[in-house]
PDB file of C-alpha atoms in Angstrom:
ATOM      1  CA  MET A   1     -48.493 -94.605-290.617  1.00 48.00           C
ATOM      2  CA  VAL A   2     -47.399 -94.129-287.013  1.00 47.00           C
ATOM      3  CA  THR A   3     -50.099 -94.081-284.461  1.00 49.00           C
ATOM      4  CA  ARG A   4     -49.360 -92.234-281.223  1.00 51.00           C
ATOM      5  CA  ALA A   5     -50.955 -93.208-278.051  1.00 48.00           C
ATOM      6  CA  ARG A   6     -53.555 -90.777-276.770  1.00 50.00           C
ATOM      7  CA  PRO A   7     -52.816 -89.621-273.269  1.00 49.00           C
ATOM      8  CA  ASN A   8     -55.363 -90.557-270.699  1.00 50.00           C
ATOM      9  CA  ASP A   9     -56.200 -89.259-267.259  1.00 48.00           C
ATOM     10  CA  ALA A  10     -53.681 -91.530-265.578  1.00 45.00           C
ATOM     11  CA  THR A  11     -50.662 -90.477-267.635  1.00 46.00           C
ATOM     12  CA  ASP A  12     -48.892 -87.324-268.776  1.00 47.00           C
ATOM     13  CA  SER A  13     -47.911 -86.885-272.412  1.00 46.00           C
ATOM     14  CA  ILE A  14     -44.464 -85.425-273.170  1.00 45.00           C
ATOM     15  CA  GLY A  15     -43.529 -85.384-276.846  1.00 48.00           C
ATOM     16  CA  GLY A  16     -45.933 -88.140-277.638  1.00 50.00           C
ATOM     17  CA  PHE A  17     -44.494 -90.498-275.039  1.00 46.00           C
ATOM     18  CA  SER A  18     -46.390 -91.455-272.006  1.00 50.00           C
ATOM     19  CA  THR A  19     -45.022 -91.044-268.494  1.00 51.00           C
ATOM     20  CA  PRO A  20     -46.388 -92.804-265.488  1.00 56.00           C
ATOM     21  CA  PRO A  21     -48.273 -90.797-262.880  1.00 54.00           C
ATOM     22  CA  ALA A  22     -46.436 -89.544-259.816  1.00 51.00           C
ATOM     23  CA  THR A  23     -46.311 -91.849-256.865  1.00 54.00           C
ATOM     24  CA  PHE A  24     -47.772 -90.941-253.498  1.00 48.00           C
ATOM     25  CA  GLY A  25     -44.345 -90.043-252.042  1.00 52.00           C
ATOM     26  CA  GLU A  26     -43.449 -87.758-254.927  1.00 53.00           C
ATOM     27  CA  SER A  27     -46.801 -85.982-254.703  1.00 51.00           C
ATOM     28  CA  ARG A  28     -46.273 -85.407-250.976  1.00 51.00           C
ATOM     29  CA  ARG A  29     -42.810 -83.915-251.538  1.00 52.00           C
ATOM     30  CA  ARG A  30     -44.175 -81.605-254.222  1.00 53.00           C
ATOM     31  CA  ASN A  31     -47.001 -80.482-251.965  1.00 51.00           C
ATOM     32  CA  THR A  32     -44.544 -79.841-249.125  1.00 51.00           C
ATOM     33  CA  ASN A  33     -42.297 -77.654-251.327  1.00 52.00           C
ATOM     34  CA  ALA A  34     -45.295 -75.760-252.611  1.00 48.00           C
ATOM     35  CA  GLY A  35     -46.381 -75.198-249.030  1.00 49.00           C
ATOM     36  CA  LYS A  36     -42.982 -73.679-248.189  1.00 49.00           C
ATOM     37  CA  ARG A  37     -43.241 -71.338-251.157  1.00 50.00           C
ATOM     38  CA  CYS A  38     -46.746 -70.356-250.181  1.00 46.00           C
ATOM     39  CA  ARG A  39     -46.088 -69.350-246.589  1.00 49.00           C
ATOM     40  CA  GLY A  40     -45.778 -65.725-247.679  1.00 46.00           C
ATOM     41  CA  PHE A  41     -48.954 -66.156-249.698  1.00 44.00           C
ATOM     42  CA  ARG A  42     -50.881 -67.222-246.608  1.00 48.00           C
ATOM     43  CA  LYS A  43     -49.646 -64.162-244.668  1.00 48.00           C
ATOM     44  CA  CYS A  44     -50.129 -61.602-247.423  1.00 49.00           C
ATOM     45  CA  GLY A  45     -53.389 -62.916-248.741  1.00 51.00           C
ATOM     46  CA  VAL A  46     -52.369 -62.165-252.328  1.00 49.00           C
ATOM     47  CA  SER A  47     -50.831 -64.178-255.093  1.00 51.00           C
ATOM     48  CA  LEU A  48     -47.219 -65.284-254.936  1.00 47.00           C
ATOM     49  CA  MET A  49     -46.286 -62.897-257.772  1.00 50.00           C
ATOM     50  CA  THR A  50     -47.397 -59.840-255.805  1.00 52.00           C
ATOM     51  CA  CYS A  51     -46.621 -60.955-252.278  1.00 53.00           C
ATOM     52  CA  ARG A  52     -43.803 -58.951-250.571  1.00 60.00           C
ATOM     53  CA  ARG A  53     -41.964 -59.476-247.303  1.00 57.00           C
ATOM     54  CA  ARG A  54     -42.684 -57.298-244.319  1.00 64.00           C
ATOM     55  CA  GLY A  55     -40.113 -55.494-242.082  1.00 66.00           C
ATOM     56  CA  TYR A  56     -36.427 -54.706-242.575  1.00 73.00           C
ATOM     57  CA  THR A  57     -33.263 -56.653-242.163  1.00 85.00           C
ATOM     58  CA  LEU A  58     -30.650 -55.757-239.566  1.00 83.00           C
ATOM     59  CA  ILE A  59     -28.263 -54.492-242.250  1.00 88.00           C
ATOM     60  CA  GLU A  60     -30.899 -52.175-243.657  1.00 85.00           C
ATOM     61  CA  MET A  61     -31.657 -50.748-240.237  1.00 87.00           C
ATOM     62  CA  VAL A  62     -27.933 -50.195-239.556  1.00 87.00           C
ATOM     63  CA  VAL A  63     -27.510 -48.395-242.899  1.00 88.00           C
ATOM     64  CA  VAL A  64     -30.510 -46.170-242.194  1.00 88.00           C
ATOM     65  CA  ALA A  65     -29.202 -45.383-238.693  1.00 89.00           C
ATOM     66  CA  VAL A  66     -25.738 -44.489-240.037  1.00 90.00           C
ATOM     67  CA  LEU A  67     -27.155 -42.259-242.785  1.00 91.00           C
ATOM     68  CA  SER A  68     -29.474 -40.544-240.294  1.00 91.00           C
ATOM     69  CA  ALA A  69     -26.542 -39.897-237.958  1.00 90.00           C
ATOM     70  CA  LEU A  70     -24.495 -38.428-240.818  1.00 91.00           C
ATOM     71  CA  VAL A  71     -27.318 -36.141-241.900  1.00 91.00           C
ATOM     72  CA  LEU A  72     -27.956 -35.013-238.316  1.00 91.00           C
ATOM     73  CA  GLY A  73     -24.239 -34.440-237.683  1.00 90.00           C
ATOM     74  CA  THR A  74     -23.903 -32.406-240.874  1.00 89.00           C
ATOM     75  CA  ALA A  75     -26.898 -30.280-239.928  1.00 89.00           C
ATOM     76  CA  VAL A  76     -25.554 -29.629-236.416  1.00 88.00           C
ATOM     77  CA  ALA A  77     -22.076 -28.767-237.741  1.00 88.00           C
ATOM     78  CA  ALA A  78     -23.508 -26.389-240.332  1.00 87.00           C
ATOM     79  CA  THR A  79     -25.684 -24.691-237.708  1.00 86.00           C
ATOM     80  CA  ALA A  80     -22.732 -24.311-235.335  1.00 84.00           C
ATOM     81  CA  LEU A  81     -20.595 -22.856-238.135  1.00 81.00           C
ATOM     82  CA  VAL A  82     -23.255 -20.317-239.096  1.00 81.00           C
ATOM     83  CA  VAL A  83     -23.798 -19.287-235.458  1.00 79.00           C
ATOM     84  CA  GLY A  84     -20.041 -19.017-234.868  1.00 73.00           C
ATOM     85  CA  MET A  85     -19.471 -16.916-237.968  1.00 72.00           C
ATOM     86  CA  SER A  86     -22.379 -14.686-237.040  1.00 71.00           C
ATOM     87  CA  GLY A  87     -20.867 -14.085-233.603  1.00 67.00           C
ATOM     88  CA  ILE A  88     -17.425 -13.302-235.071  1.00 64.00           C
ATOM     89  CA  VAL A  89     -18.880 -10.846-237.588  1.00 66.00           C
ATOM     90  CA  SER A  90     -20.973  -9.198-234.872  1.00 69.00           C
ATOM     91  CA  ARG A  91     -17.946  -8.717-232.583  1.00 69.00           C
ATOM     92  CA  GLU A  92     -15.857  -7.417-235.487  1.00 70.00           C
ATOM     93  CA  VAL A  93     -18.543  -4.884-236.407  1.00 70.00           C
ATOM     94  CA  ASP A  94     -18.752  -3.763-232.768  1.00 71.00           C
ATOM     95  CA  SER A  95     -14.965  -3.351-232.718  1.00 73.00           C
ATOM     96  CA  TYR A  96     -14.968  -1.126-235.801  1.00 81.00           C
ATOM     97  CA  HIS A  97     -17.832   0.921-234.346  1.00 86.00           C
ATOM     98  CA  ASP A  98     -15.773   1.416-231.178  1.00 87.00           C
ATOM     99  CA  LEU A  99     -12.763   2.595-233.178  1.00 89.00           C
ATOM    100  CA  ALA A 100     -14.917   4.947-235.247  1.00 91.00           C
ATOM    101  CA  ARG A 101     -16.383   6.399-232.052  1.00 93.00           C
ATOM    102  CA  LEU A 102     -12.876   6.792-230.598  1.00 94.00           C
ATOM    103  CA  ALA A 103     -11.734   8.651-233.717  1.00 94.00           C
ATOM    104  CA  THR A 104     -14.680  11.077-233.493  1.00 94.00           C
ATOM    105  CA  VAL A 105     -14.228  11.747-229.760  1.00 95.00           C
ATOM    106  CA  PHE A 106     -10.440  12.163-229.989  1.00 96.00           C
ATOM    107  CA  ARG A 107     -10.747  14.617-232.902  1.00 95.00           C
ATOM    108  CA  ASN A 108     -13.347  16.681-231.052  1.00 94.00           C
ATOM    109  CA  ASP A 109     -11.152  16.848-227.934  1.00 95.00           C
ATOM    110  CA  ALA A 110      -8.056  17.799-229.914  1.00 94.00           C
ATOM    111  CA  HIS A 111      -9.931  20.445-231.902  1.00 94.00           C
ATOM    112  CA  GLN A 112     -11.081  22.150-228.665  1.00 93.00           C
ATOM    113  CA  ALA A 113      -7.767  21.790-226.827  1.00 94.00           C
ATOM    114  CA  THR A 114      -5.941  24.885-225.658  1.00 93.00           C
ATOM    115  CA  LYS A 115      -3.137  22.744-224.289  1.00 94.00           C
ATOM    116  CA  PHE A 116      -2.119  19.251-225.399  1.00 95.00           C
ATOM    117  CA  THR A 117       0.455  17.041-223.664  1.00 94.00           C
ATOM    118  CA  THR A 118       1.450  13.431-224.280  1.00 94.00           C
ATOM    119  CA  ALA A 119       3.497  10.881-222.370  1.00 92.00           C
ATOM    120  CA  ASN A 120       4.996   9.805-225.707  1.00 90.00           C
ATOM    121  CA  ILE A 121       5.057   6.141-224.678  1.00 91.00           C
ATOM    122  CA  GLU A 122       3.387   2.986-225.933  1.00 91.00           C
ATOM    123  CA  ALA A 123       1.064   1.735-223.229  1.00 93.00           C
ATOM    124  CA  THR A 124      -0.015  -1.904-223.327  1.00 91.00           C
ATOM    125  CA  VAL A 125      -3.611  -2.794-222.554  1.00 90.00           C
ATOM    126  CA  GLY A 126      -3.892  -4.803-219.344  1.00 87.00           C
ATOM    127  CA  SER A 127      -0.244  -4.361-218.322  1.00 84.00           C
ATOM    128  CA  THR A 128      -0.853  -2.306-215.162  1.00 81.00           C
ATOM    129  CA  ALA A 129      -3.642  -2.306-212.590  1.00 78.00           C
ATOM    130  CA  ASP A 130      -3.931   1.493-212.291  1.00 81.00           C
ATOM    131  CA  GLY A 131      -3.486   2.145-215.986  1.00 87.00           C
ATOM    132  CA  THR A 132      -1.156   4.540-217.811  1.00 93.00           C
ATOM    133  CA  ILE A 133      -2.063   8.099-218.775  1.00 94.00           C
ATOM    134  CA  ILE A 134      -0.927   8.635-222.356  1.00 95.00           C
ATOM    135  CA  SER A 135      -2.396  12.089-223.067  1.00 96.00           C
ATOM    136  CA  GLU A 136      -3.939  15.107-221.309  1.00 96.00           C
ATOM    137  CA  MET A 137      -5.744  18.091-222.813  1.00 96.00           C
ATOM    138  CA  GLU A 138      -7.107  21.340-221.466  1.00 95.00           C
ATOM    139  CA  LEU A 139     -10.282  22.391-223.262  1.00 94.00           C
ATOM    140  CA  SER A 140     -11.606  25.854-223.999  1.00 89.00           C
ATOM    141  CA  ASP A 141     -14.617  25.370-221.661  1.00 90.00           C
ATOM    142  CA  GLY A 142     -12.356  24.970-218.621  1.00 91.00           C
ATOM    143  CA  LYS A 143     -12.589  21.191-218.458  1.00 94.00           C
ATOM    144  CA  SER A 144      -9.697  18.810-218.978  1.00 96.00           C
ATOM    145  CA  VAL A 145      -9.578  15.425-220.639  1.00 96.00           C
ATOM    146  CA  ARG A 146      -7.133  12.609-220.177  1.00 96.00           C
ATOM    147  CA  TYR A 147      -6.759   9.271-221.920  1.00 97.00           C
ATOM    148  CA  ARG A 148      -5.759   6.321-219.767  1.00 95.00           C
ATOM    149  CA  VAL A 149      -4.817   2.804-220.949  1.00 94.00           C
ATOM    150  CA  ASN A 150      -6.060   0.167-218.517  1.00 91.00           C
ATOM    151  CA  ASP A 151      -8.155  -2.897-219.467  1.00 89.00           C
ATOM    152  CA  GLY A 152      -9.094  -0.860-222.506  1.00 90.00           C
ATOM    153  CA  LEU A 153      -8.757   2.791-223.457  1.00 94.00           C
ATOM    154  CA  ILE A 154     -10.548   5.087-221.017  1.00 95.00           C
ATOM    155  CA  ARG A 155     -11.416   8.755-221.536  1.00 96.00           C
ATOM    156  CA  GLU A 156     -11.872  10.746-218.339  1.00 96.00           C
ATOM    157  CA  VAL A 157     -13.318  14.255-218.114  1.00 96.00           C
ATOM    158  CA  LEU A 158     -12.343  16.413-215.118  1.00 96.00           C
ATOM    159  CA  GLN A 159     -13.586  19.784-213.897  1.00 94.00           C
ATOM    160  CA  ASP A 160     -11.885  21.611-211.042  1.00 91.00           C
ATOM    161  CA  GLY A 161      -9.783  18.512-210.513  1.00 87.00           C
ATOM    162  CA  LYS A 162     -12.816  16.260-210.008  1.00 93.00           C
ATOM    163  CA  LEU A 163     -13.845  13.402-212.277  1.00 94.00           C
ATOM    164  CA  VAL A 164     -17.197  14.264-213.881  1.00 95.00           C
ATOM    165  CA  ALA A 165     -17.433  11.780-216.758  1.00 94.00           C
ATOM    166  CA  ARG A 166     -15.832   8.585-217.993  1.00 94.00           C
ATOM    167  CA  ASP A 167     -16.075   6.729-221.284  1.00 93.00           C
ATOM    168  CA  GLY A 168     -14.482   3.451-222.380  1.00 92.00           C
ATOM    169  CA  PHE A 169     -13.311   1.935-225.647  1.00 92.00           C
ATOM    170  CA  ASP A 170     -12.944  -1.824-225.836  1.00 88.00           C
ATOM    171  CA  LEU A 171      -9.474  -3.132-226.671  1.00 87.00           C
ATOM    172  CA  ASP A 172      -7.874  -6.568-226.195  1.00 83.00           C
ATOM    173  CA  HIS A 173      -5.074  -7.278-223.754  1.00 83.00           C
ATOM    174  CA  GLY A 174      -1.738  -6.965-225.478  1.00 84.00           C
ATOM    175  CA  GLN A 175      -2.769  -4.197-227.845  1.00 87.00           C
ATOM    176  CA  ARG A 176      -0.647  -1.057-227.549  1.00 91.00           C
ATOM    177  CA  VAL A 177      -1.723   2.588-227.699  1.00 93.00           C
ATOM    178  CA  LEU A 178       0.427   5.632-228.428  1.00 94.00           C
ATOM    179  CA  VAL A 179      -0.407   9.348-228.641  1.00 95.00           C
ATOM    180  CA  LYS A 180       2.173  11.651-230.194  1.00 94.00           C
ATOM    181  CA  THR A 181       2.349  15.159-231.642  1.00 93.00           C
ATOM    182  CA  TYR A 182       4.368  16.726-234.442  1.00 92.00           C
ATOM    183  CA  GLU A 183       4.511  19.970-236.355  1.00 92.00           C
ATOM    184  CA  GLU A 184       3.195  20.203-239.896  1.00 90.00           C
ATOM    185  CA  ASN A 185       2.608  23.403-241.892  1.00 88.00           C
ATOM    186  CA  SER A 186       2.959  25.536-238.754  1.00 88.00           C
ATOM    187  CA  GLN A 187       0.283  23.467-237.023  1.00 91.00           C
ATOM    188  CA  THR A 188       0.443  20.926-234.221  1.00 92.00           C
ATOM    189  CA  VAL A 189      -0.892  17.566-235.316  1.00 94.00           C
ATOM    190  CA  ALA A 190      -1.901  14.940-232.763  1.00 95.00           C
ATOM    191  CA  SER A 191      -1.900  11.264-233.689  1.00 94.00           C
ATOM    192  CA  LEU A 192      -3.491   8.392-231.761  1.00 95.00           C
ATOM    193  CA  ILE A 193      -2.219   4.964-232.824  1.00 93.00           C
ATOM    194  CA  VAL A 194      -3.530   1.523-231.848  1.00 92.00           C
ATOM    195  CA  PHE A 195      -1.042  -1.253-232.609  1.00 89.00           C
ATOM    196  CA  GLY A 196      -2.480  -4.681-233.322  1.00 81.00           C
ATOM    197  CA  SER A 197      -6.035  -5.675-234.111  1.00 71.00           C
ATOM    198  CA  ARG A 198      -8.418  -7.544-231.879  1.00 64.00           C
ATOM    199  CA  ILE A 199      -8.165 -11.336-232.072  1.00 57.00           C
ATOM    200  CA  LEU A 200     -11.826 -12.149-232.412  1.00 48.00           C
ATOM    201  CA  ASP A 201     -11.735 -15.914-232.873  1.00 46.00           C
ATOM    202  CA  ARG A 202      -8.441 -17.777-232.411  1.00 47.00           C
ATOM    203  CA  GLY A 203      -6.827 -15.649-235.064  1.00 51.00           C
ATOM    204  CA  ASP A 204      -3.149 -15.443-235.915  1.00 52.00           C
ATOM    205  CA  GLU A 205      -1.697 -13.390-233.045  1.00 56.00           C
ATOM    206  CA  ALA A 206       1.531 -12.600-234.910  1.00 56.00           C
ATOM    207  CA  ALA A 207      -0.365 -11.278-237.926  1.00 52.00           C
ATOM    208  CA  SER A 208      -2.728  -9.380-235.645  1.00 56.00           C
ATOM    209  CA  GLN A 209       0.105  -7.543-233.915  1.00 58.00           C
ATOM    210  CA  GLN A 210       1.373  -6.261-237.281  1.00 65.00           C
ATOM    211  CA  GLN A 211      -1.822  -4.323-237.986  1.00 76.00           C
ATOM    212  CA  THR A 212      -2.054  -0.653-237.087  1.00 84.00           C
ATOM    213  CA  TRP A 213      -4.999   1.751-236.725  1.00 88.00           C
ATOM    214  CA  GLU A 214      -4.337   5.500-236.582  1.00 91.00           C
ATOM    215  CA  VAL A 215      -6.322   8.729-236.314  1.00 92.00           C
ATOM    216  CA  TYR A 216      -4.688  12.140-236.581  1.00 88.00           C
ATOM    217  CA  THR A 217      -6.044  15.655-236.280  1.00 92.00           C
ATOM    218  CA  VAL A 218      -4.993  19.290-235.838  1.00 92.00           C
ATOM    219  CA  VAL A 219      -4.720  20.441-232.221  1.00 92.00           C
ATOM    220  CA  GLY A 220      -6.800  23.549-231.410  1.00 89.00           C
ATOM    221  CA  ARG A 221      -8.408  23.679-234.844  1.00 84.00           C
ATOM    222  CA  ASP A 222     -11.733  24.982-233.548  1.00 72.00           C
ATOM    223  CA  ARG A 223     -10.004  27.681-231.481  1.00 61.00           C
ATOM    224  CA  VAL A 224      -7.941  28.777-234.507  1.00 49.00           C
ATOM    225  CA  LEU A 225     -11.067  29.018-236.680  1.00 47.00           C
ATOM    226  CA  LEU A 226     -12.858  31.125-234.038  1.00 46.00           C
ATOM    227  CA  ASN A 227      -9.933  33.541-233.817  1.00 46.00           C
ATOM    228  CA  ARG A 228      -9.862  34.166-237.573  1.00 45.00           C
TER     229      ARG A 228
END
């Protein structure tokens, strides 16, 4: 029979073998290391297993700052894009409204005209300071109307040779306007043509100049209907 020594208070038992107690120097080193590990414990006031550090490292703060800047920049860019697109759409809608109004006014003038003359030239918007008269009409009520190309297209109403009314239609510099007449089915047809579309936001100028808008109507149509 093998008898194993019973551990006492002065020794530690490992696998049945006795080890001598730690010396004073070893105990001091162990206490010092434990003190280093427990510094967070003293600050947190909780156990070492649940104690967590406070604050952020420099790298973490830099990452947060970069991400915040990216998010802010994206938001600003998106807002600017939406506002820009809204402005472009608004100006484009206004341009189409102006052309629709021009078509209505020109048709009404031509329908009431007793005499219709054209310069038969393409006038360029903004090319001359005084403007170019491209068409003149005499109306059944004794007034006369003329269309002048200046910084836009201007409609002027005269009575007894005096200017009594003026209306403008917004066009861009470089756009061209032409009024012409031709015969069709024993009727005189007047055509107003605008060459090129408005460049609303850094658009392709070459492609813009290829677009054409046209309105045509029968000259004196209202007078003919009244005489029937």
